[in-house]
Amino acid sequence: MKFSLLASILASTASSAAVRRQSTNCTTNTNSTSPSSSSALYFLDNNPSNSSIVSLLISPDGTLSNPILHSTNGTGSIGLSAANNGTPVETDSLFSQDSVVVSGTNLFTINAGSNTLAHFLIDPSSPQNLTLSSTTSTLGTFPNAVAFSPELSMVCVLHTGAPSTGVSCFKLDPTTNEISVLDPECSFIPLPSINQTEANQPATGPPNTASDILFNPSSTHLFVTTKGDPSSSTPGSVFSIPITNSSFGPLQESQPESLLLEFSMTFLNDSSAVITDPSFGAALVDTSSPENITLAKRTEIPDQKATCWSVYSDEKQEIYVADNANKDITVLDAGSGEIKRVIKGPEGAEGSLDLVLFGERLYVLQAASGISVLDVEGGEEEVVQSLDLGEVGDRRGWMGMGVFRGMQGSD
Ligand SMILES: *[C@@H]1O[C@H](CO)[C@@H](O)[C@H](O)[C@H]1NC(C)=O
Ligand SMILES: *[C@@H]1O[C@H](CO)[C@@H](O)[C@H](O)[C@H]1NC(C)=O
Ligand SMILES: *[C@@H]1O[C@H](CO)[C@@H](O)[C@H](O)[C@H]1NC(C)=O
Ligand SMILES: *[C@@H]1O[C@H](CO)[C@@H](O)[C@H](O)[C@H]1NC(C)=O
Ligand SMILES: *[C@@H]1O[C@H](CO)[C@@H](O)[C@H](O)[C@H]1NC(C)=O
Ligand SMILES: *[C@@H]1O[C@H](CO)[C@@H](O)[C@H](O)[C@H]1NC(C)=O
Ligand SMILES: *[C@@H]1O[C@H](CO)[C@@H](O)[C@H](O)[C@H]1NC(C)=O
Ligand SMILES: *[C@@H]1O[C@H](CO)[C@@H](O)[C@H](O)[C@H]1NC(C)=O
Ligand SMILES: *[C@@H]1O[C@H](CO)[C@@H](O)[C@H](O)[C@H]1NC(C)=O
């Protein structure tokens, strides 16, 4: 068994939730008999003065410990509330899903204040150890989500600010890790339906903002969701862009029936996806014709307030959806789209934002200053852990969630 020195150090301090800055000093207390884990969880502290990725150790039993901050070499930006006189929002500072994306040993995130893409490399033998590889200008305003296709070696960034709302794409050289603009002739694709008017300010939302960017599983198309504005009965949209030989076809816009505030989009397979909509719950959509995405099943979630984030389990054929104002997670059946059950979150979590699934554990960013670790098997005790991260700093900017799936751990 390959044994990681850093992992053993981290495991030996696993009971402490104290914040540590990244240190390259490995000469302290090693305990080669303590449990080792080569899996890690990440989220973004989208901080207007100094953004960071926070990495956490995932122990073999799925519990989290040892937050470490890694500077993204840029600043964040906190979105302004349309409902609350343009004051900074308390949570959901980017109005998005996918502000942190992990693929292989790559971690991508965005600096919404400095308009840059940050690319980190994950050390697979000690995945809490991140090395910043580069920061690249994203060519737009208020980047809030990122997508990566390993097949195409392509990174695309979504922006929801003024004056440059839209999408920019980059090529990752897998050998040198260099990131360069994909097509200098057509480097920025504007999104027509977003109407942010105040230039170079934090975006105002959640209505009238871009929400999510992602490739379909076969990487034939890039997709973007945008929220409409219920106050003016403006529907949201789902955009698709065909990709052939690393070049883009025309942007296609769909407005699936009855969707207003398209937030997260999560593919089940190339022909089916779930879209969360905080105006009613969630919907399955038919994506088999990406130029004409249609409603397949609309599911109202009773008493929902802000159903914004989603993750899919292929193995269980379940979709887990998170509500910013509810500590519990609603589980949908992937085939029918119907509500199957509810997983109870911990008292005090206040609400649920970005989430990832790893083995039998669901990791959910709380509206409170913490992370819920939930057991999706639905045993007697669904709350495995409620990790208080108050010591890490101001919760306001926390967004996004990614996981490095090591060989060990609860997979
Ligand atoms: C973290 O990774 C970098 C780059 O691979 C390496 O130079 C450094 O020694 C690692 N630090 C630790 C503590 O493992
Ligand atoms: C690493 O730790 C050792 C022992 O505590 C100390 O002597 C050394 O100065 C430290 N090195 C760095 C780079 O912090
Ligand atoms: C090493 O870790 C094991 C397992 O957690 C523990 O029982 C033991 O006391 C530790 N030894 C030292 C020297 O910390
Ligand atoms: C920014 O945060 C990083 C950790 O993420 C820290 O190492 C650095 O000192 C901070 N810089 C400033 C100027 O606060
Ligand atoms: C960090 O940002 C500075 C200033 O924008 C830039 O010169 C430098 O190359 C960046 N470093 C990395 C590793 O991206
Ligand atoms: C954009 O917003 C401005 C200011 O709120 C408004 O006057 C204008 O009608 C909007 N345009 C569209 C196309 O929604
Ligand atoms: C794909 O793009 C490359 C580089 O531009 C070009 O050489 C090649 O002919 C293209 N292939 C097809 C099938 O269009
Ligand atoms: C999209 O597909 C639906 C269902 O097949 C069809 O009724 C509708 O006419 C199509 N719309 C466009 C613009 O092709
Ligand atoms: C895609 O997923 C949906 C929902 O689980 C399923 O009904 C459909 O058969 C799947 N399609 C393909 C081509 O696998």
PDB file of C-alpha atoms in Angstrom, residues 44-230:
ATOM      1  CA  LEU A  44     -14.513  28.330  -2.564  1.00  0.00           C
ATOM      2  CA  ASP A  45     -14.293  31.219  -0.130  1.00  0.00           C
ATOM      3  CA  ASN A  46     -15.370  33.831  -2.688  1.00  0.00           C
ATOM      4  CA  ASN A  47     -13.867  36.588  -0.599  1.00  0.00           C
ATOM      5  CA  PRO A  48     -13.798  40.188  -1.913  1.00  0.00           C
ATOM      6  CA  SER A  49     -10.461  40.883  -0.233  1.00  0.00           C
ATOM      7  CA  ASN A  50      -8.628  37.597  -0.867  1.00  0.00           C
ATOM      8  CA  SER A  51     -10.267  34.460  -2.238  1.00  0.00           C
ATOM      9  CA  SER A  52      -9.236  30.944  -1.271  1.00  0.00           C
ATOM     10  CA  ILE A  53     -10.039  27.348  -1.904  1.00  0.00           C
ATOM     11  CA  VAL A  54     -10.650  25.580   1.398  1.00  0.00           C
ATOM     12  CA  SER A  55      -9.558  21.939   1.327  1.00  0.00           C
ATOM     13  CA  LEU A  56     -10.710  19.365   3.877  1.00  0.00           C
ATOM     14  CA  LEU A  57      -9.500  15.877   4.598  1.00  0.00           C
ATOM     15  CA  ILE A  58     -12.040  13.095   3.997  1.00  0.00           C
ATOM     16  CA  SER A  59     -11.306  10.255   6.403  1.00  0.00           C
ATOM     17  CA  PRO A  60     -12.066   6.639   5.440  1.00  0.00           C
ATOM     18  CA  ASP A  61     -15.329   6.815   7.423  1.00  0.00           C
ATOM     19  CA  GLY A  62     -16.363   9.824   5.309  1.00  0.00           C
ATOM     20  CA  THR A  63     -15.976  12.446   8.022  1.00  0.00           C
ATOM     21  CA  LEU A  64     -14.251  15.771   7.358  1.00  0.00           C
ATOM     22  CA  SER A  65     -11.493  17.576   9.213  1.00  0.00           C
ATOM     23  CA  ASN A  66      -8.540  19.925   8.953  1.00  0.00           C
ATOM     24  CA  PRO A  67      -9.565  22.883   6.743  1.00  0.00           C
ATOM     25  CA  ILE A  68      -6.627  24.452   4.884  1.00  0.00           C
ATOM     26  CA  LEU A  69      -6.811  27.691   2.877  1.00  0.00           C
ATOM     27  CA  HIS A  70      -5.123  28.024  -0.534  1.00  0.00           C
ATOM     28  CA  SER A  71      -5.118  31.493  -2.061  1.00  0.00           C
ATOM     29  CA  THR A  72      -6.653  31.734  -5.561  1.00  0.00           C
ATOM     30  CA  ASN A  73      -4.407  34.717  -6.340  1.00  0.00           C
ATOM     31  CA  GLY A  74      -7.422  36.969  -6.792  1.00  0.00           C
ATOM     32  CA  THR A  75     -10.496  38.509  -5.249  1.00  0.00           C
ATOM     33  CA  GLY A  76     -14.091  37.382  -5.041  1.00  0.00           C
ATOM     34  CA  SER A  77     -17.267  39.423  -5.339  1.00  0.00           C
ATOM     35  CA  ILE A  78     -20.534  39.151  -3.424  1.00  0.00           C
ATOM     36  CA  GLY A  79     -23.671  39.441  -5.541  1.00  0.00           C
ATOM     37  CA  LEU A  80     -26.292  42.044  -4.645  1.00  0.00           C
ATOM     38  CA  SER A  81     -29.841  41.174  -3.656  1.00  0.00           C
ATOM     39  CA  ALA A  82     -32.582  42.325  -6.052  1.00  0.00           C
ATOM     40  CA  ALA A  83     -35.165  41.711  -3.325  1.00  0.00           C
ATOM     41  CA  ASN A  84     -33.283  43.580  -0.621  1.00  0.00           C
ATOM     42  CA  ASN A  85     -32.414  46.991  -2.107  1.00  0.00           C
ATOM     43  CA  GLY A  86     -29.164  45.881  -3.697  1.00  0.00           C
ATOM     44  CA  THR A  87     -27.472  44.936  -0.432  1.00  0.00           C
ATOM     45  CA  PRO A  88     -24.921  42.062  -0.565  1.00  0.00           C
ATOM     46  CA  VAL A  89     -26.600  38.648  -0.306  1.00  0.00           C
ATOM     47  CA  GLU A  90     -26.055  36.543   2.837  1.00  0.00           C
ATOM     48  CA  THR A  91     -25.413  33.244   1.028  1.00  0.00           C
ATOM     49  CA  ASP A  92     -25.309  32.171  -2.652  1.00  0.00           C
ATOM     50  CA  SER A  93     -22.911  35.019  -3.432  1.00  0.00           C
ATOM     51  CA  LEU A  94     -22.400  33.912  -7.068  1.00  0.00           C
ATOM     52  CA  PHE A  95     -26.008  32.849  -7.913  1.00  0.00           C
ATOM     53  CA  SER A  96     -24.524  29.684  -9.438  1.00  0.00           C
ATOM     54  CA  GLN A  97     -23.711  26.003  -9.365  1.00  0.00           C
ATOM     55  CA  ASP A  98     -20.236  24.792 -10.437  1.00  0.00           C
ATOM     56  CA  SER A  99     -18.009  27.572  -9.136  1.00  0.00           C
ATOM     57  CA  VAL A 100     -15.548  24.795  -8.207  1.00  0.00           C
ATOM     58  CA  VAL A 101     -14.877  21.906 -10.616  1.00  0.00           C
ATOM     59  CA  VAL A 102     -12.560  18.955  -9.961  1.00  0.00           C
ATOM     60  CA  SER A 103     -11.514  16.596 -12.749  1.00  0.00           C
ATOM     61  CA  GLY A 104      -8.647  14.172 -12.327  1.00  0.00           C
ATOM     62  CA  THR A 105      -5.901  16.172 -10.632  1.00  0.00           C
ATOM     63  CA  ASN A 106      -7.233  19.514 -11.924  1.00  0.00           C
ATOM     64  CA  LEU A 107      -9.228  21.970  -9.834  1.00  0.00           C
ATOM     65  CA  PHE A 108     -10.754  25.004 -11.536  1.00  0.00           C
ATOM     66  CA  THR A 109     -12.416  27.978  -9.894  1.00  0.00           C
ATOM     67  CA  ILE A 110     -13.090  31.632 -10.635  1.00  0.00           C
ATOM     68  CA  ASN A 111     -12.220  34.968  -9.078  1.00  0.00           C
ATOM     69  CA  ALA A 112     -15.434  36.953  -9.560  1.00  0.00           C
ATOM     70  CA  GLY A 113     -13.791  40.207  -8.438  1.00  0.00           C
ATOM     71  CA  SER A 114     -10.618  39.987 -10.544  1.00  0.00           C
ATOM     72  CA  ASN A 115     -12.287  38.336 -13.575  1.00  0.00           C
ATOM     73  CA  THR A 116      -9.833  35.443 -13.642  1.00  0.00           C
ATOM     74  CA  LEU A 117      -9.851  31.656 -13.872  1.00  0.00           C
ATOM     75  CA  ALA A 118      -7.686  29.896 -11.268  1.00  0.00           C
ATOM     76  CA  HIS A 119      -6.267  26.459 -12.108  1.00  0.00           C
ATOM     77  CA  PHE A 120      -4.851  24.316  -9.301  1.00  0.00           C
ATOM     78  CA  LEU A 121      -3.096  20.962  -9.496  1.00  0.00           C
ATOM     79  CA  ILE A 122      -4.011  18.378  -6.870  1.00  0.00           C
ATOM     80  CA  ASP A 123      -1.261  16.187  -5.445  1.00  0.00           C
ATOM     81  CA  PRO A 124      -2.940  12.741  -5.642  1.00  0.00           C
ATOM     82  CA  SER A 125      -0.922  11.312  -2.762  1.00  0.00           C
ATOM     83  CA  SER A 126      -1.900  14.213  -0.501  1.00  0.00           C
ATOM     84  CA  PRO A 127      -4.915  15.812  -2.165  1.00  0.00           C
ATOM     85  CA  GLN A 128      -5.316  18.568   0.406  1.00  0.00           C
ATOM     86  CA  ASN A 129      -2.091  19.943  -1.052  1.00  0.00           C
ATOM     87  CA  LEU A 130      -3.008  22.242  -3.937  1.00  0.00           C
ATOM     88  CA  THR A 131      -0.528  24.016  -6.177  1.00  0.00           C
ATOM     89  CA  LEU A 132      -1.756  27.076  -8.063  1.00  0.00           C
ATOM     90  CA  SER A 133      -0.771  26.455 -11.673  1.00  0.00           C
ATOM     91  CA  SER A 134      -2.067  29.677 -13.243  1.00  0.00           C
ATOM     92  CA  THR A 135      -4.553  32.512 -13.155  1.00  0.00           C
ATOM     93  CA  THR A 136      -5.923  33.615 -16.528  1.00  0.00           C
ATOM     94  CA  SER A 137      -8.066  36.594 -17.515  1.00  0.00           C
ATOM     95  CA  THR A 138     -11.539  35.281 -18.421  1.00  0.00           C
ATOM     96  CA  LEU A 139     -12.411  38.174 -20.787  1.00  0.00           C
ATOM     97  CA  GLY A 140     -15.800  38.821 -19.144  1.00  0.00           C
ATOM     98  CA  THR A 141     -17.329  40.387 -16.026  1.00  0.00           C
ATOM     99  CA  PHE A 142     -18.211  38.601 -12.763  1.00  0.00           C
ATOM    100  CA  PRO A 143     -17.303  34.992 -13.678  1.00  0.00           C
ATOM    101  CA  ASN A 144     -19.512  32.713 -11.549  1.00  0.00           C
ATOM    102  CA  ALA A 145     -19.167  29.143 -12.848  1.00  0.00           C
ATOM    103  CA  VAL A 146     -16.760  26.947 -14.783  1.00  0.00           C
ATOM    104  CA  ALA A 147     -16.963  23.758 -16.873  1.00  0.00           C
ATOM    105  CA  PHE A 148     -14.208  21.361 -17.892  1.00  0.00           C
ATOM    106  CA  SER A 149     -14.191  18.623 -20.518  1.00  0.00           C
ATOM    107  CA  PRO A 150     -11.226  16.258 -20.118  1.00  0.00           C
ATOM    108  CA  GLU A 151     -12.018  14.725 -23.523  1.00  0.00           C
ATOM    109  CA  LEU A 152     -11.676  18.111 -25.244  1.00  0.00           C
ATOM    110  CA  SER A 153      -9.138  19.501 -22.757  1.00  0.00           C
ATOM    111  CA  MET A 154     -11.388  22.550 -22.748  1.00  0.00           C
ATOM    112  CA  VAL A 155     -12.305  24.924 -19.908  1.00  0.00           C
ATOM    113  CA  CYS A 156     -15.268  27.292 -20.258  1.00  0.00           C
ATOM    114  CA  VAL A 157     -16.214  30.133 -17.938  1.00  0.00           C
ATOM    115  CA  LEU A 158     -19.649  31.673 -17.408  1.00  0.00           C
ATOM    116  CA  HIS A 159     -20.020  35.388 -16.568  1.00  0.00           C
ATOM    117  CA  THR A 160     -23.084  37.172 -15.238  1.00  0.00           C
ATOM    118  CA  GLY A 161     -21.921  40.769 -14.786  1.00  0.00           C
ATOM    119  CA  ALA A 162     -22.045  43.901 -16.961  1.00  0.00           C
ATOM    120  CA  PRO A 163     -20.767  44.847 -19.452  1.00  0.00           C
ATOM    121  CA  SER A 164     -19.513  41.403 -20.573  1.00  0.00           C
ATOM    122  CA  THR A 165     -22.118  38.710 -19.776  1.00  0.00           C
ATOM    123  CA  GLY A 166     -21.407  35.456 -21.565  1.00  0.00           C
ATOM    124  CA  VAL A 167     -19.036  32.569 -22.088  1.00  0.00           C
ATOM    125  CA  SER A 168     -15.319  32.324 -22.791  1.00  0.00           C
ATOM    126  CA  CYS A 169     -13.441  29.097 -23.480  1.00  0.00           C
ATOM    127  CA  PHE A 170      -9.823  28.030 -23.088  1.00  0.00           C
ATOM    128  CA  LYS A 171      -7.614  25.139 -24.075  1.00  0.00           C
ATOM    129  CA  LEU A 172      -5.660  23.316 -21.357  1.00  0.00           C
ATOM    130  CA  ASP A 173      -2.374  21.833 -22.541  1.00  0.00           C
ATOM    131  CA  PRO A 174      -2.310  18.598 -20.512  1.00  0.00           C
ATOM    132  CA  THR A 175       1.484  18.383 -20.705  1.00  0.00           C
ATOM    133  CA  THR A 176       2.547  21.907 -19.784  1.00  0.00           C
ATOM    134  CA  ASN A 177      -0.721  22.858 -17.956  1.00  0.00           C
ATOM    135  CA  GLU A 178      -0.711  26.062 -19.967  1.00  0.00           C
ATOM    136  CA  ILE A 179      -4.129  27.658 -20.465  1.00  0.00           C
ATOM    137  CA  SER A 180      -4.756  29.678 -23.615  1.00  0.00           C
ATOM    138  CA  VAL A 181      -7.752  31.278 -25.315  1.00  0.00           C
ATOM    139  CA  LEU A 182      -9.465  28.640 -27.452  1.00  0.00           C
ATOM    140  CA  ASP A 183     -10.290  30.736 -30.472  1.00  0.00           C
ATOM    141  CA  PRO A 184      -8.801  34.235 -30.666  1.00  0.00           C
ATOM    142  CA  GLU A 185     -11.241  35.079 -33.472  1.00  0.00           C
ATOM    143  CA  CYS A 186     -14.275  34.270 -31.354  1.00  0.00           C
ATOM    144  CA  SER A 187     -13.095  34.460 -27.782  1.00  0.00           C
ATOM    145  CA  PHE A 188     -16.301  35.605 -26.107  1.00  0.00           C
ATOM    146  CA  ILE A 189     -19.872  34.443 -26.692  1.00  0.00           C
ATOM    147  CA  PRO A 190     -22.361  36.978 -25.271  1.00  0.00           C
ATOM    148  CA  LEU A 191     -25.584  35.747 -23.669  1.00  0.00           C
ATOM    149  CA  PRO A 192     -28.475  37.773 -25.035  1.00  0.00           C
ATOM    150  CA  SER A 193     -31.064  37.304 -22.297  1.00  0.00           C
ATOM    151  CA  ILE A 194     -29.192  38.565 -19.244  1.00  0.00           C
ATOM    152  CA  ASN A 195     -29.839  42.169 -18.460  1.00  0.00           C
ATOM    153  CA  GLN A 196     -27.377  43.486 -15.889  1.00  0.00           C
ATOM    154  CA  THR A 197     -27.051  47.232 -16.221  1.00  0.00           C
ATOM    155  CA  GLU A 198     -24.513  48.441 -13.661  1.00  0.00           C
ATOM    156  CA  ALA A 199     -21.089  47.998 -15.234  1.00  0.00           C
ATOM    157  CA  ASN A 200     -18.232  46.544 -13.204  1.00  0.00           C
ATOM    158  CA  GLN A 201     -20.312  46.038 -10.070  1.00  0.00           C
ATOM    159  CA  PRO A 202     -21.289  42.826  -8.363  1.00  0.00           C
ATOM    160  CA  ALA A 203     -24.142  41.249 -10.319  1.00  0.00           C
ATOM    161  CA  THR A 204     -27.664  41.743  -8.944  1.00  0.00           C
ATOM    162  CA  GLY A 205     -29.830  38.612  -8.529  1.00  0.00           C
ATOM    163  CA  PRO A 206     -30.876  35.902  -8.210  1.00  0.00           C
ATOM    164  CA  PRO A 207     -33.361  36.787 -11.019  1.00  0.00           C
ATOM    165  CA  ASN A 208     -31.822  37.832 -14.324  1.00  0.00           C
ATOM    166  CA  THR A 209     -28.474  36.099 -13.787  1.00  0.00           C
ATOM    167  CA  ALA A 210     -26.600  33.228 -15.437  1.00  0.00           C
ATOM    168  CA  SER A 211     -26.578  30.096 -13.270  1.00  0.00           C
ATOM    169  CA  ASP A 212     -24.639  27.085 -14.530  1.00  0.00           C
ATOM    170  CA  ILE A 213     -22.291  25.971 -17.316  1.00  0.00           C
ATOM    171  CA  LEU A 214     -21.488  22.371 -18.208  1.00  0.00           C
ATOM    172  CA  PHE A 215     -20.712  19.940 -21.005  1.00  0.00           C
ATOM    173  CA  ASN A 216     -23.032  17.032 -21.715  1.00  0.00           C
ATOM    174  CA  PRO A 217     -21.543  13.602 -20.871  1.00  0.00           C
ATOM    175  CA  SER A 218     -20.296  13.014 -24.418  1.00  0.00           C
ATOM    176  CA  SER A 219     -18.895  16.588 -24.727  1.00  0.00           C
ATOM    177  CA  THR A 220     -20.699  17.244 -28.013  1.00  0.00           C
ATOM    178  CA  HIS A 221     -22.328  20.415 -26.633  1.00  0.00           C
ATOM    179  CA  LEU A 222     -21.770  23.098 -24.023  1.00  0.00           C
ATOM    180  CA  PHE A 223     -24.848  24.123 -21.986  1.00  0.00           C
ATOM    181  CA  VAL A 224     -25.694  27.248 -19.984  1.00  0.00           C
ATOM    182  CA  THR A 225     -28.723  27.999 -17.809  1.00  0.00           C
ATOM    183  CA  THR A 226     -30.016  31.512 -17.098  1.00  0.00           C
ATOM    184  CA  LYS A 227     -32.724  32.747 -14.754  1.00  0.00           C
ATOM    185  CA  GLY A 228     -35.598  34.865 -15.972  1.00  0.00           C
ATOM    186  CA  ASP A 229     -37.376  37.515 -13.991  1.00  0.00           C
ATOM    187  CA  PRO A 230     -40.735  36.479 -12.503  1.00  0.00           C
TER     188      PRO A 230
END
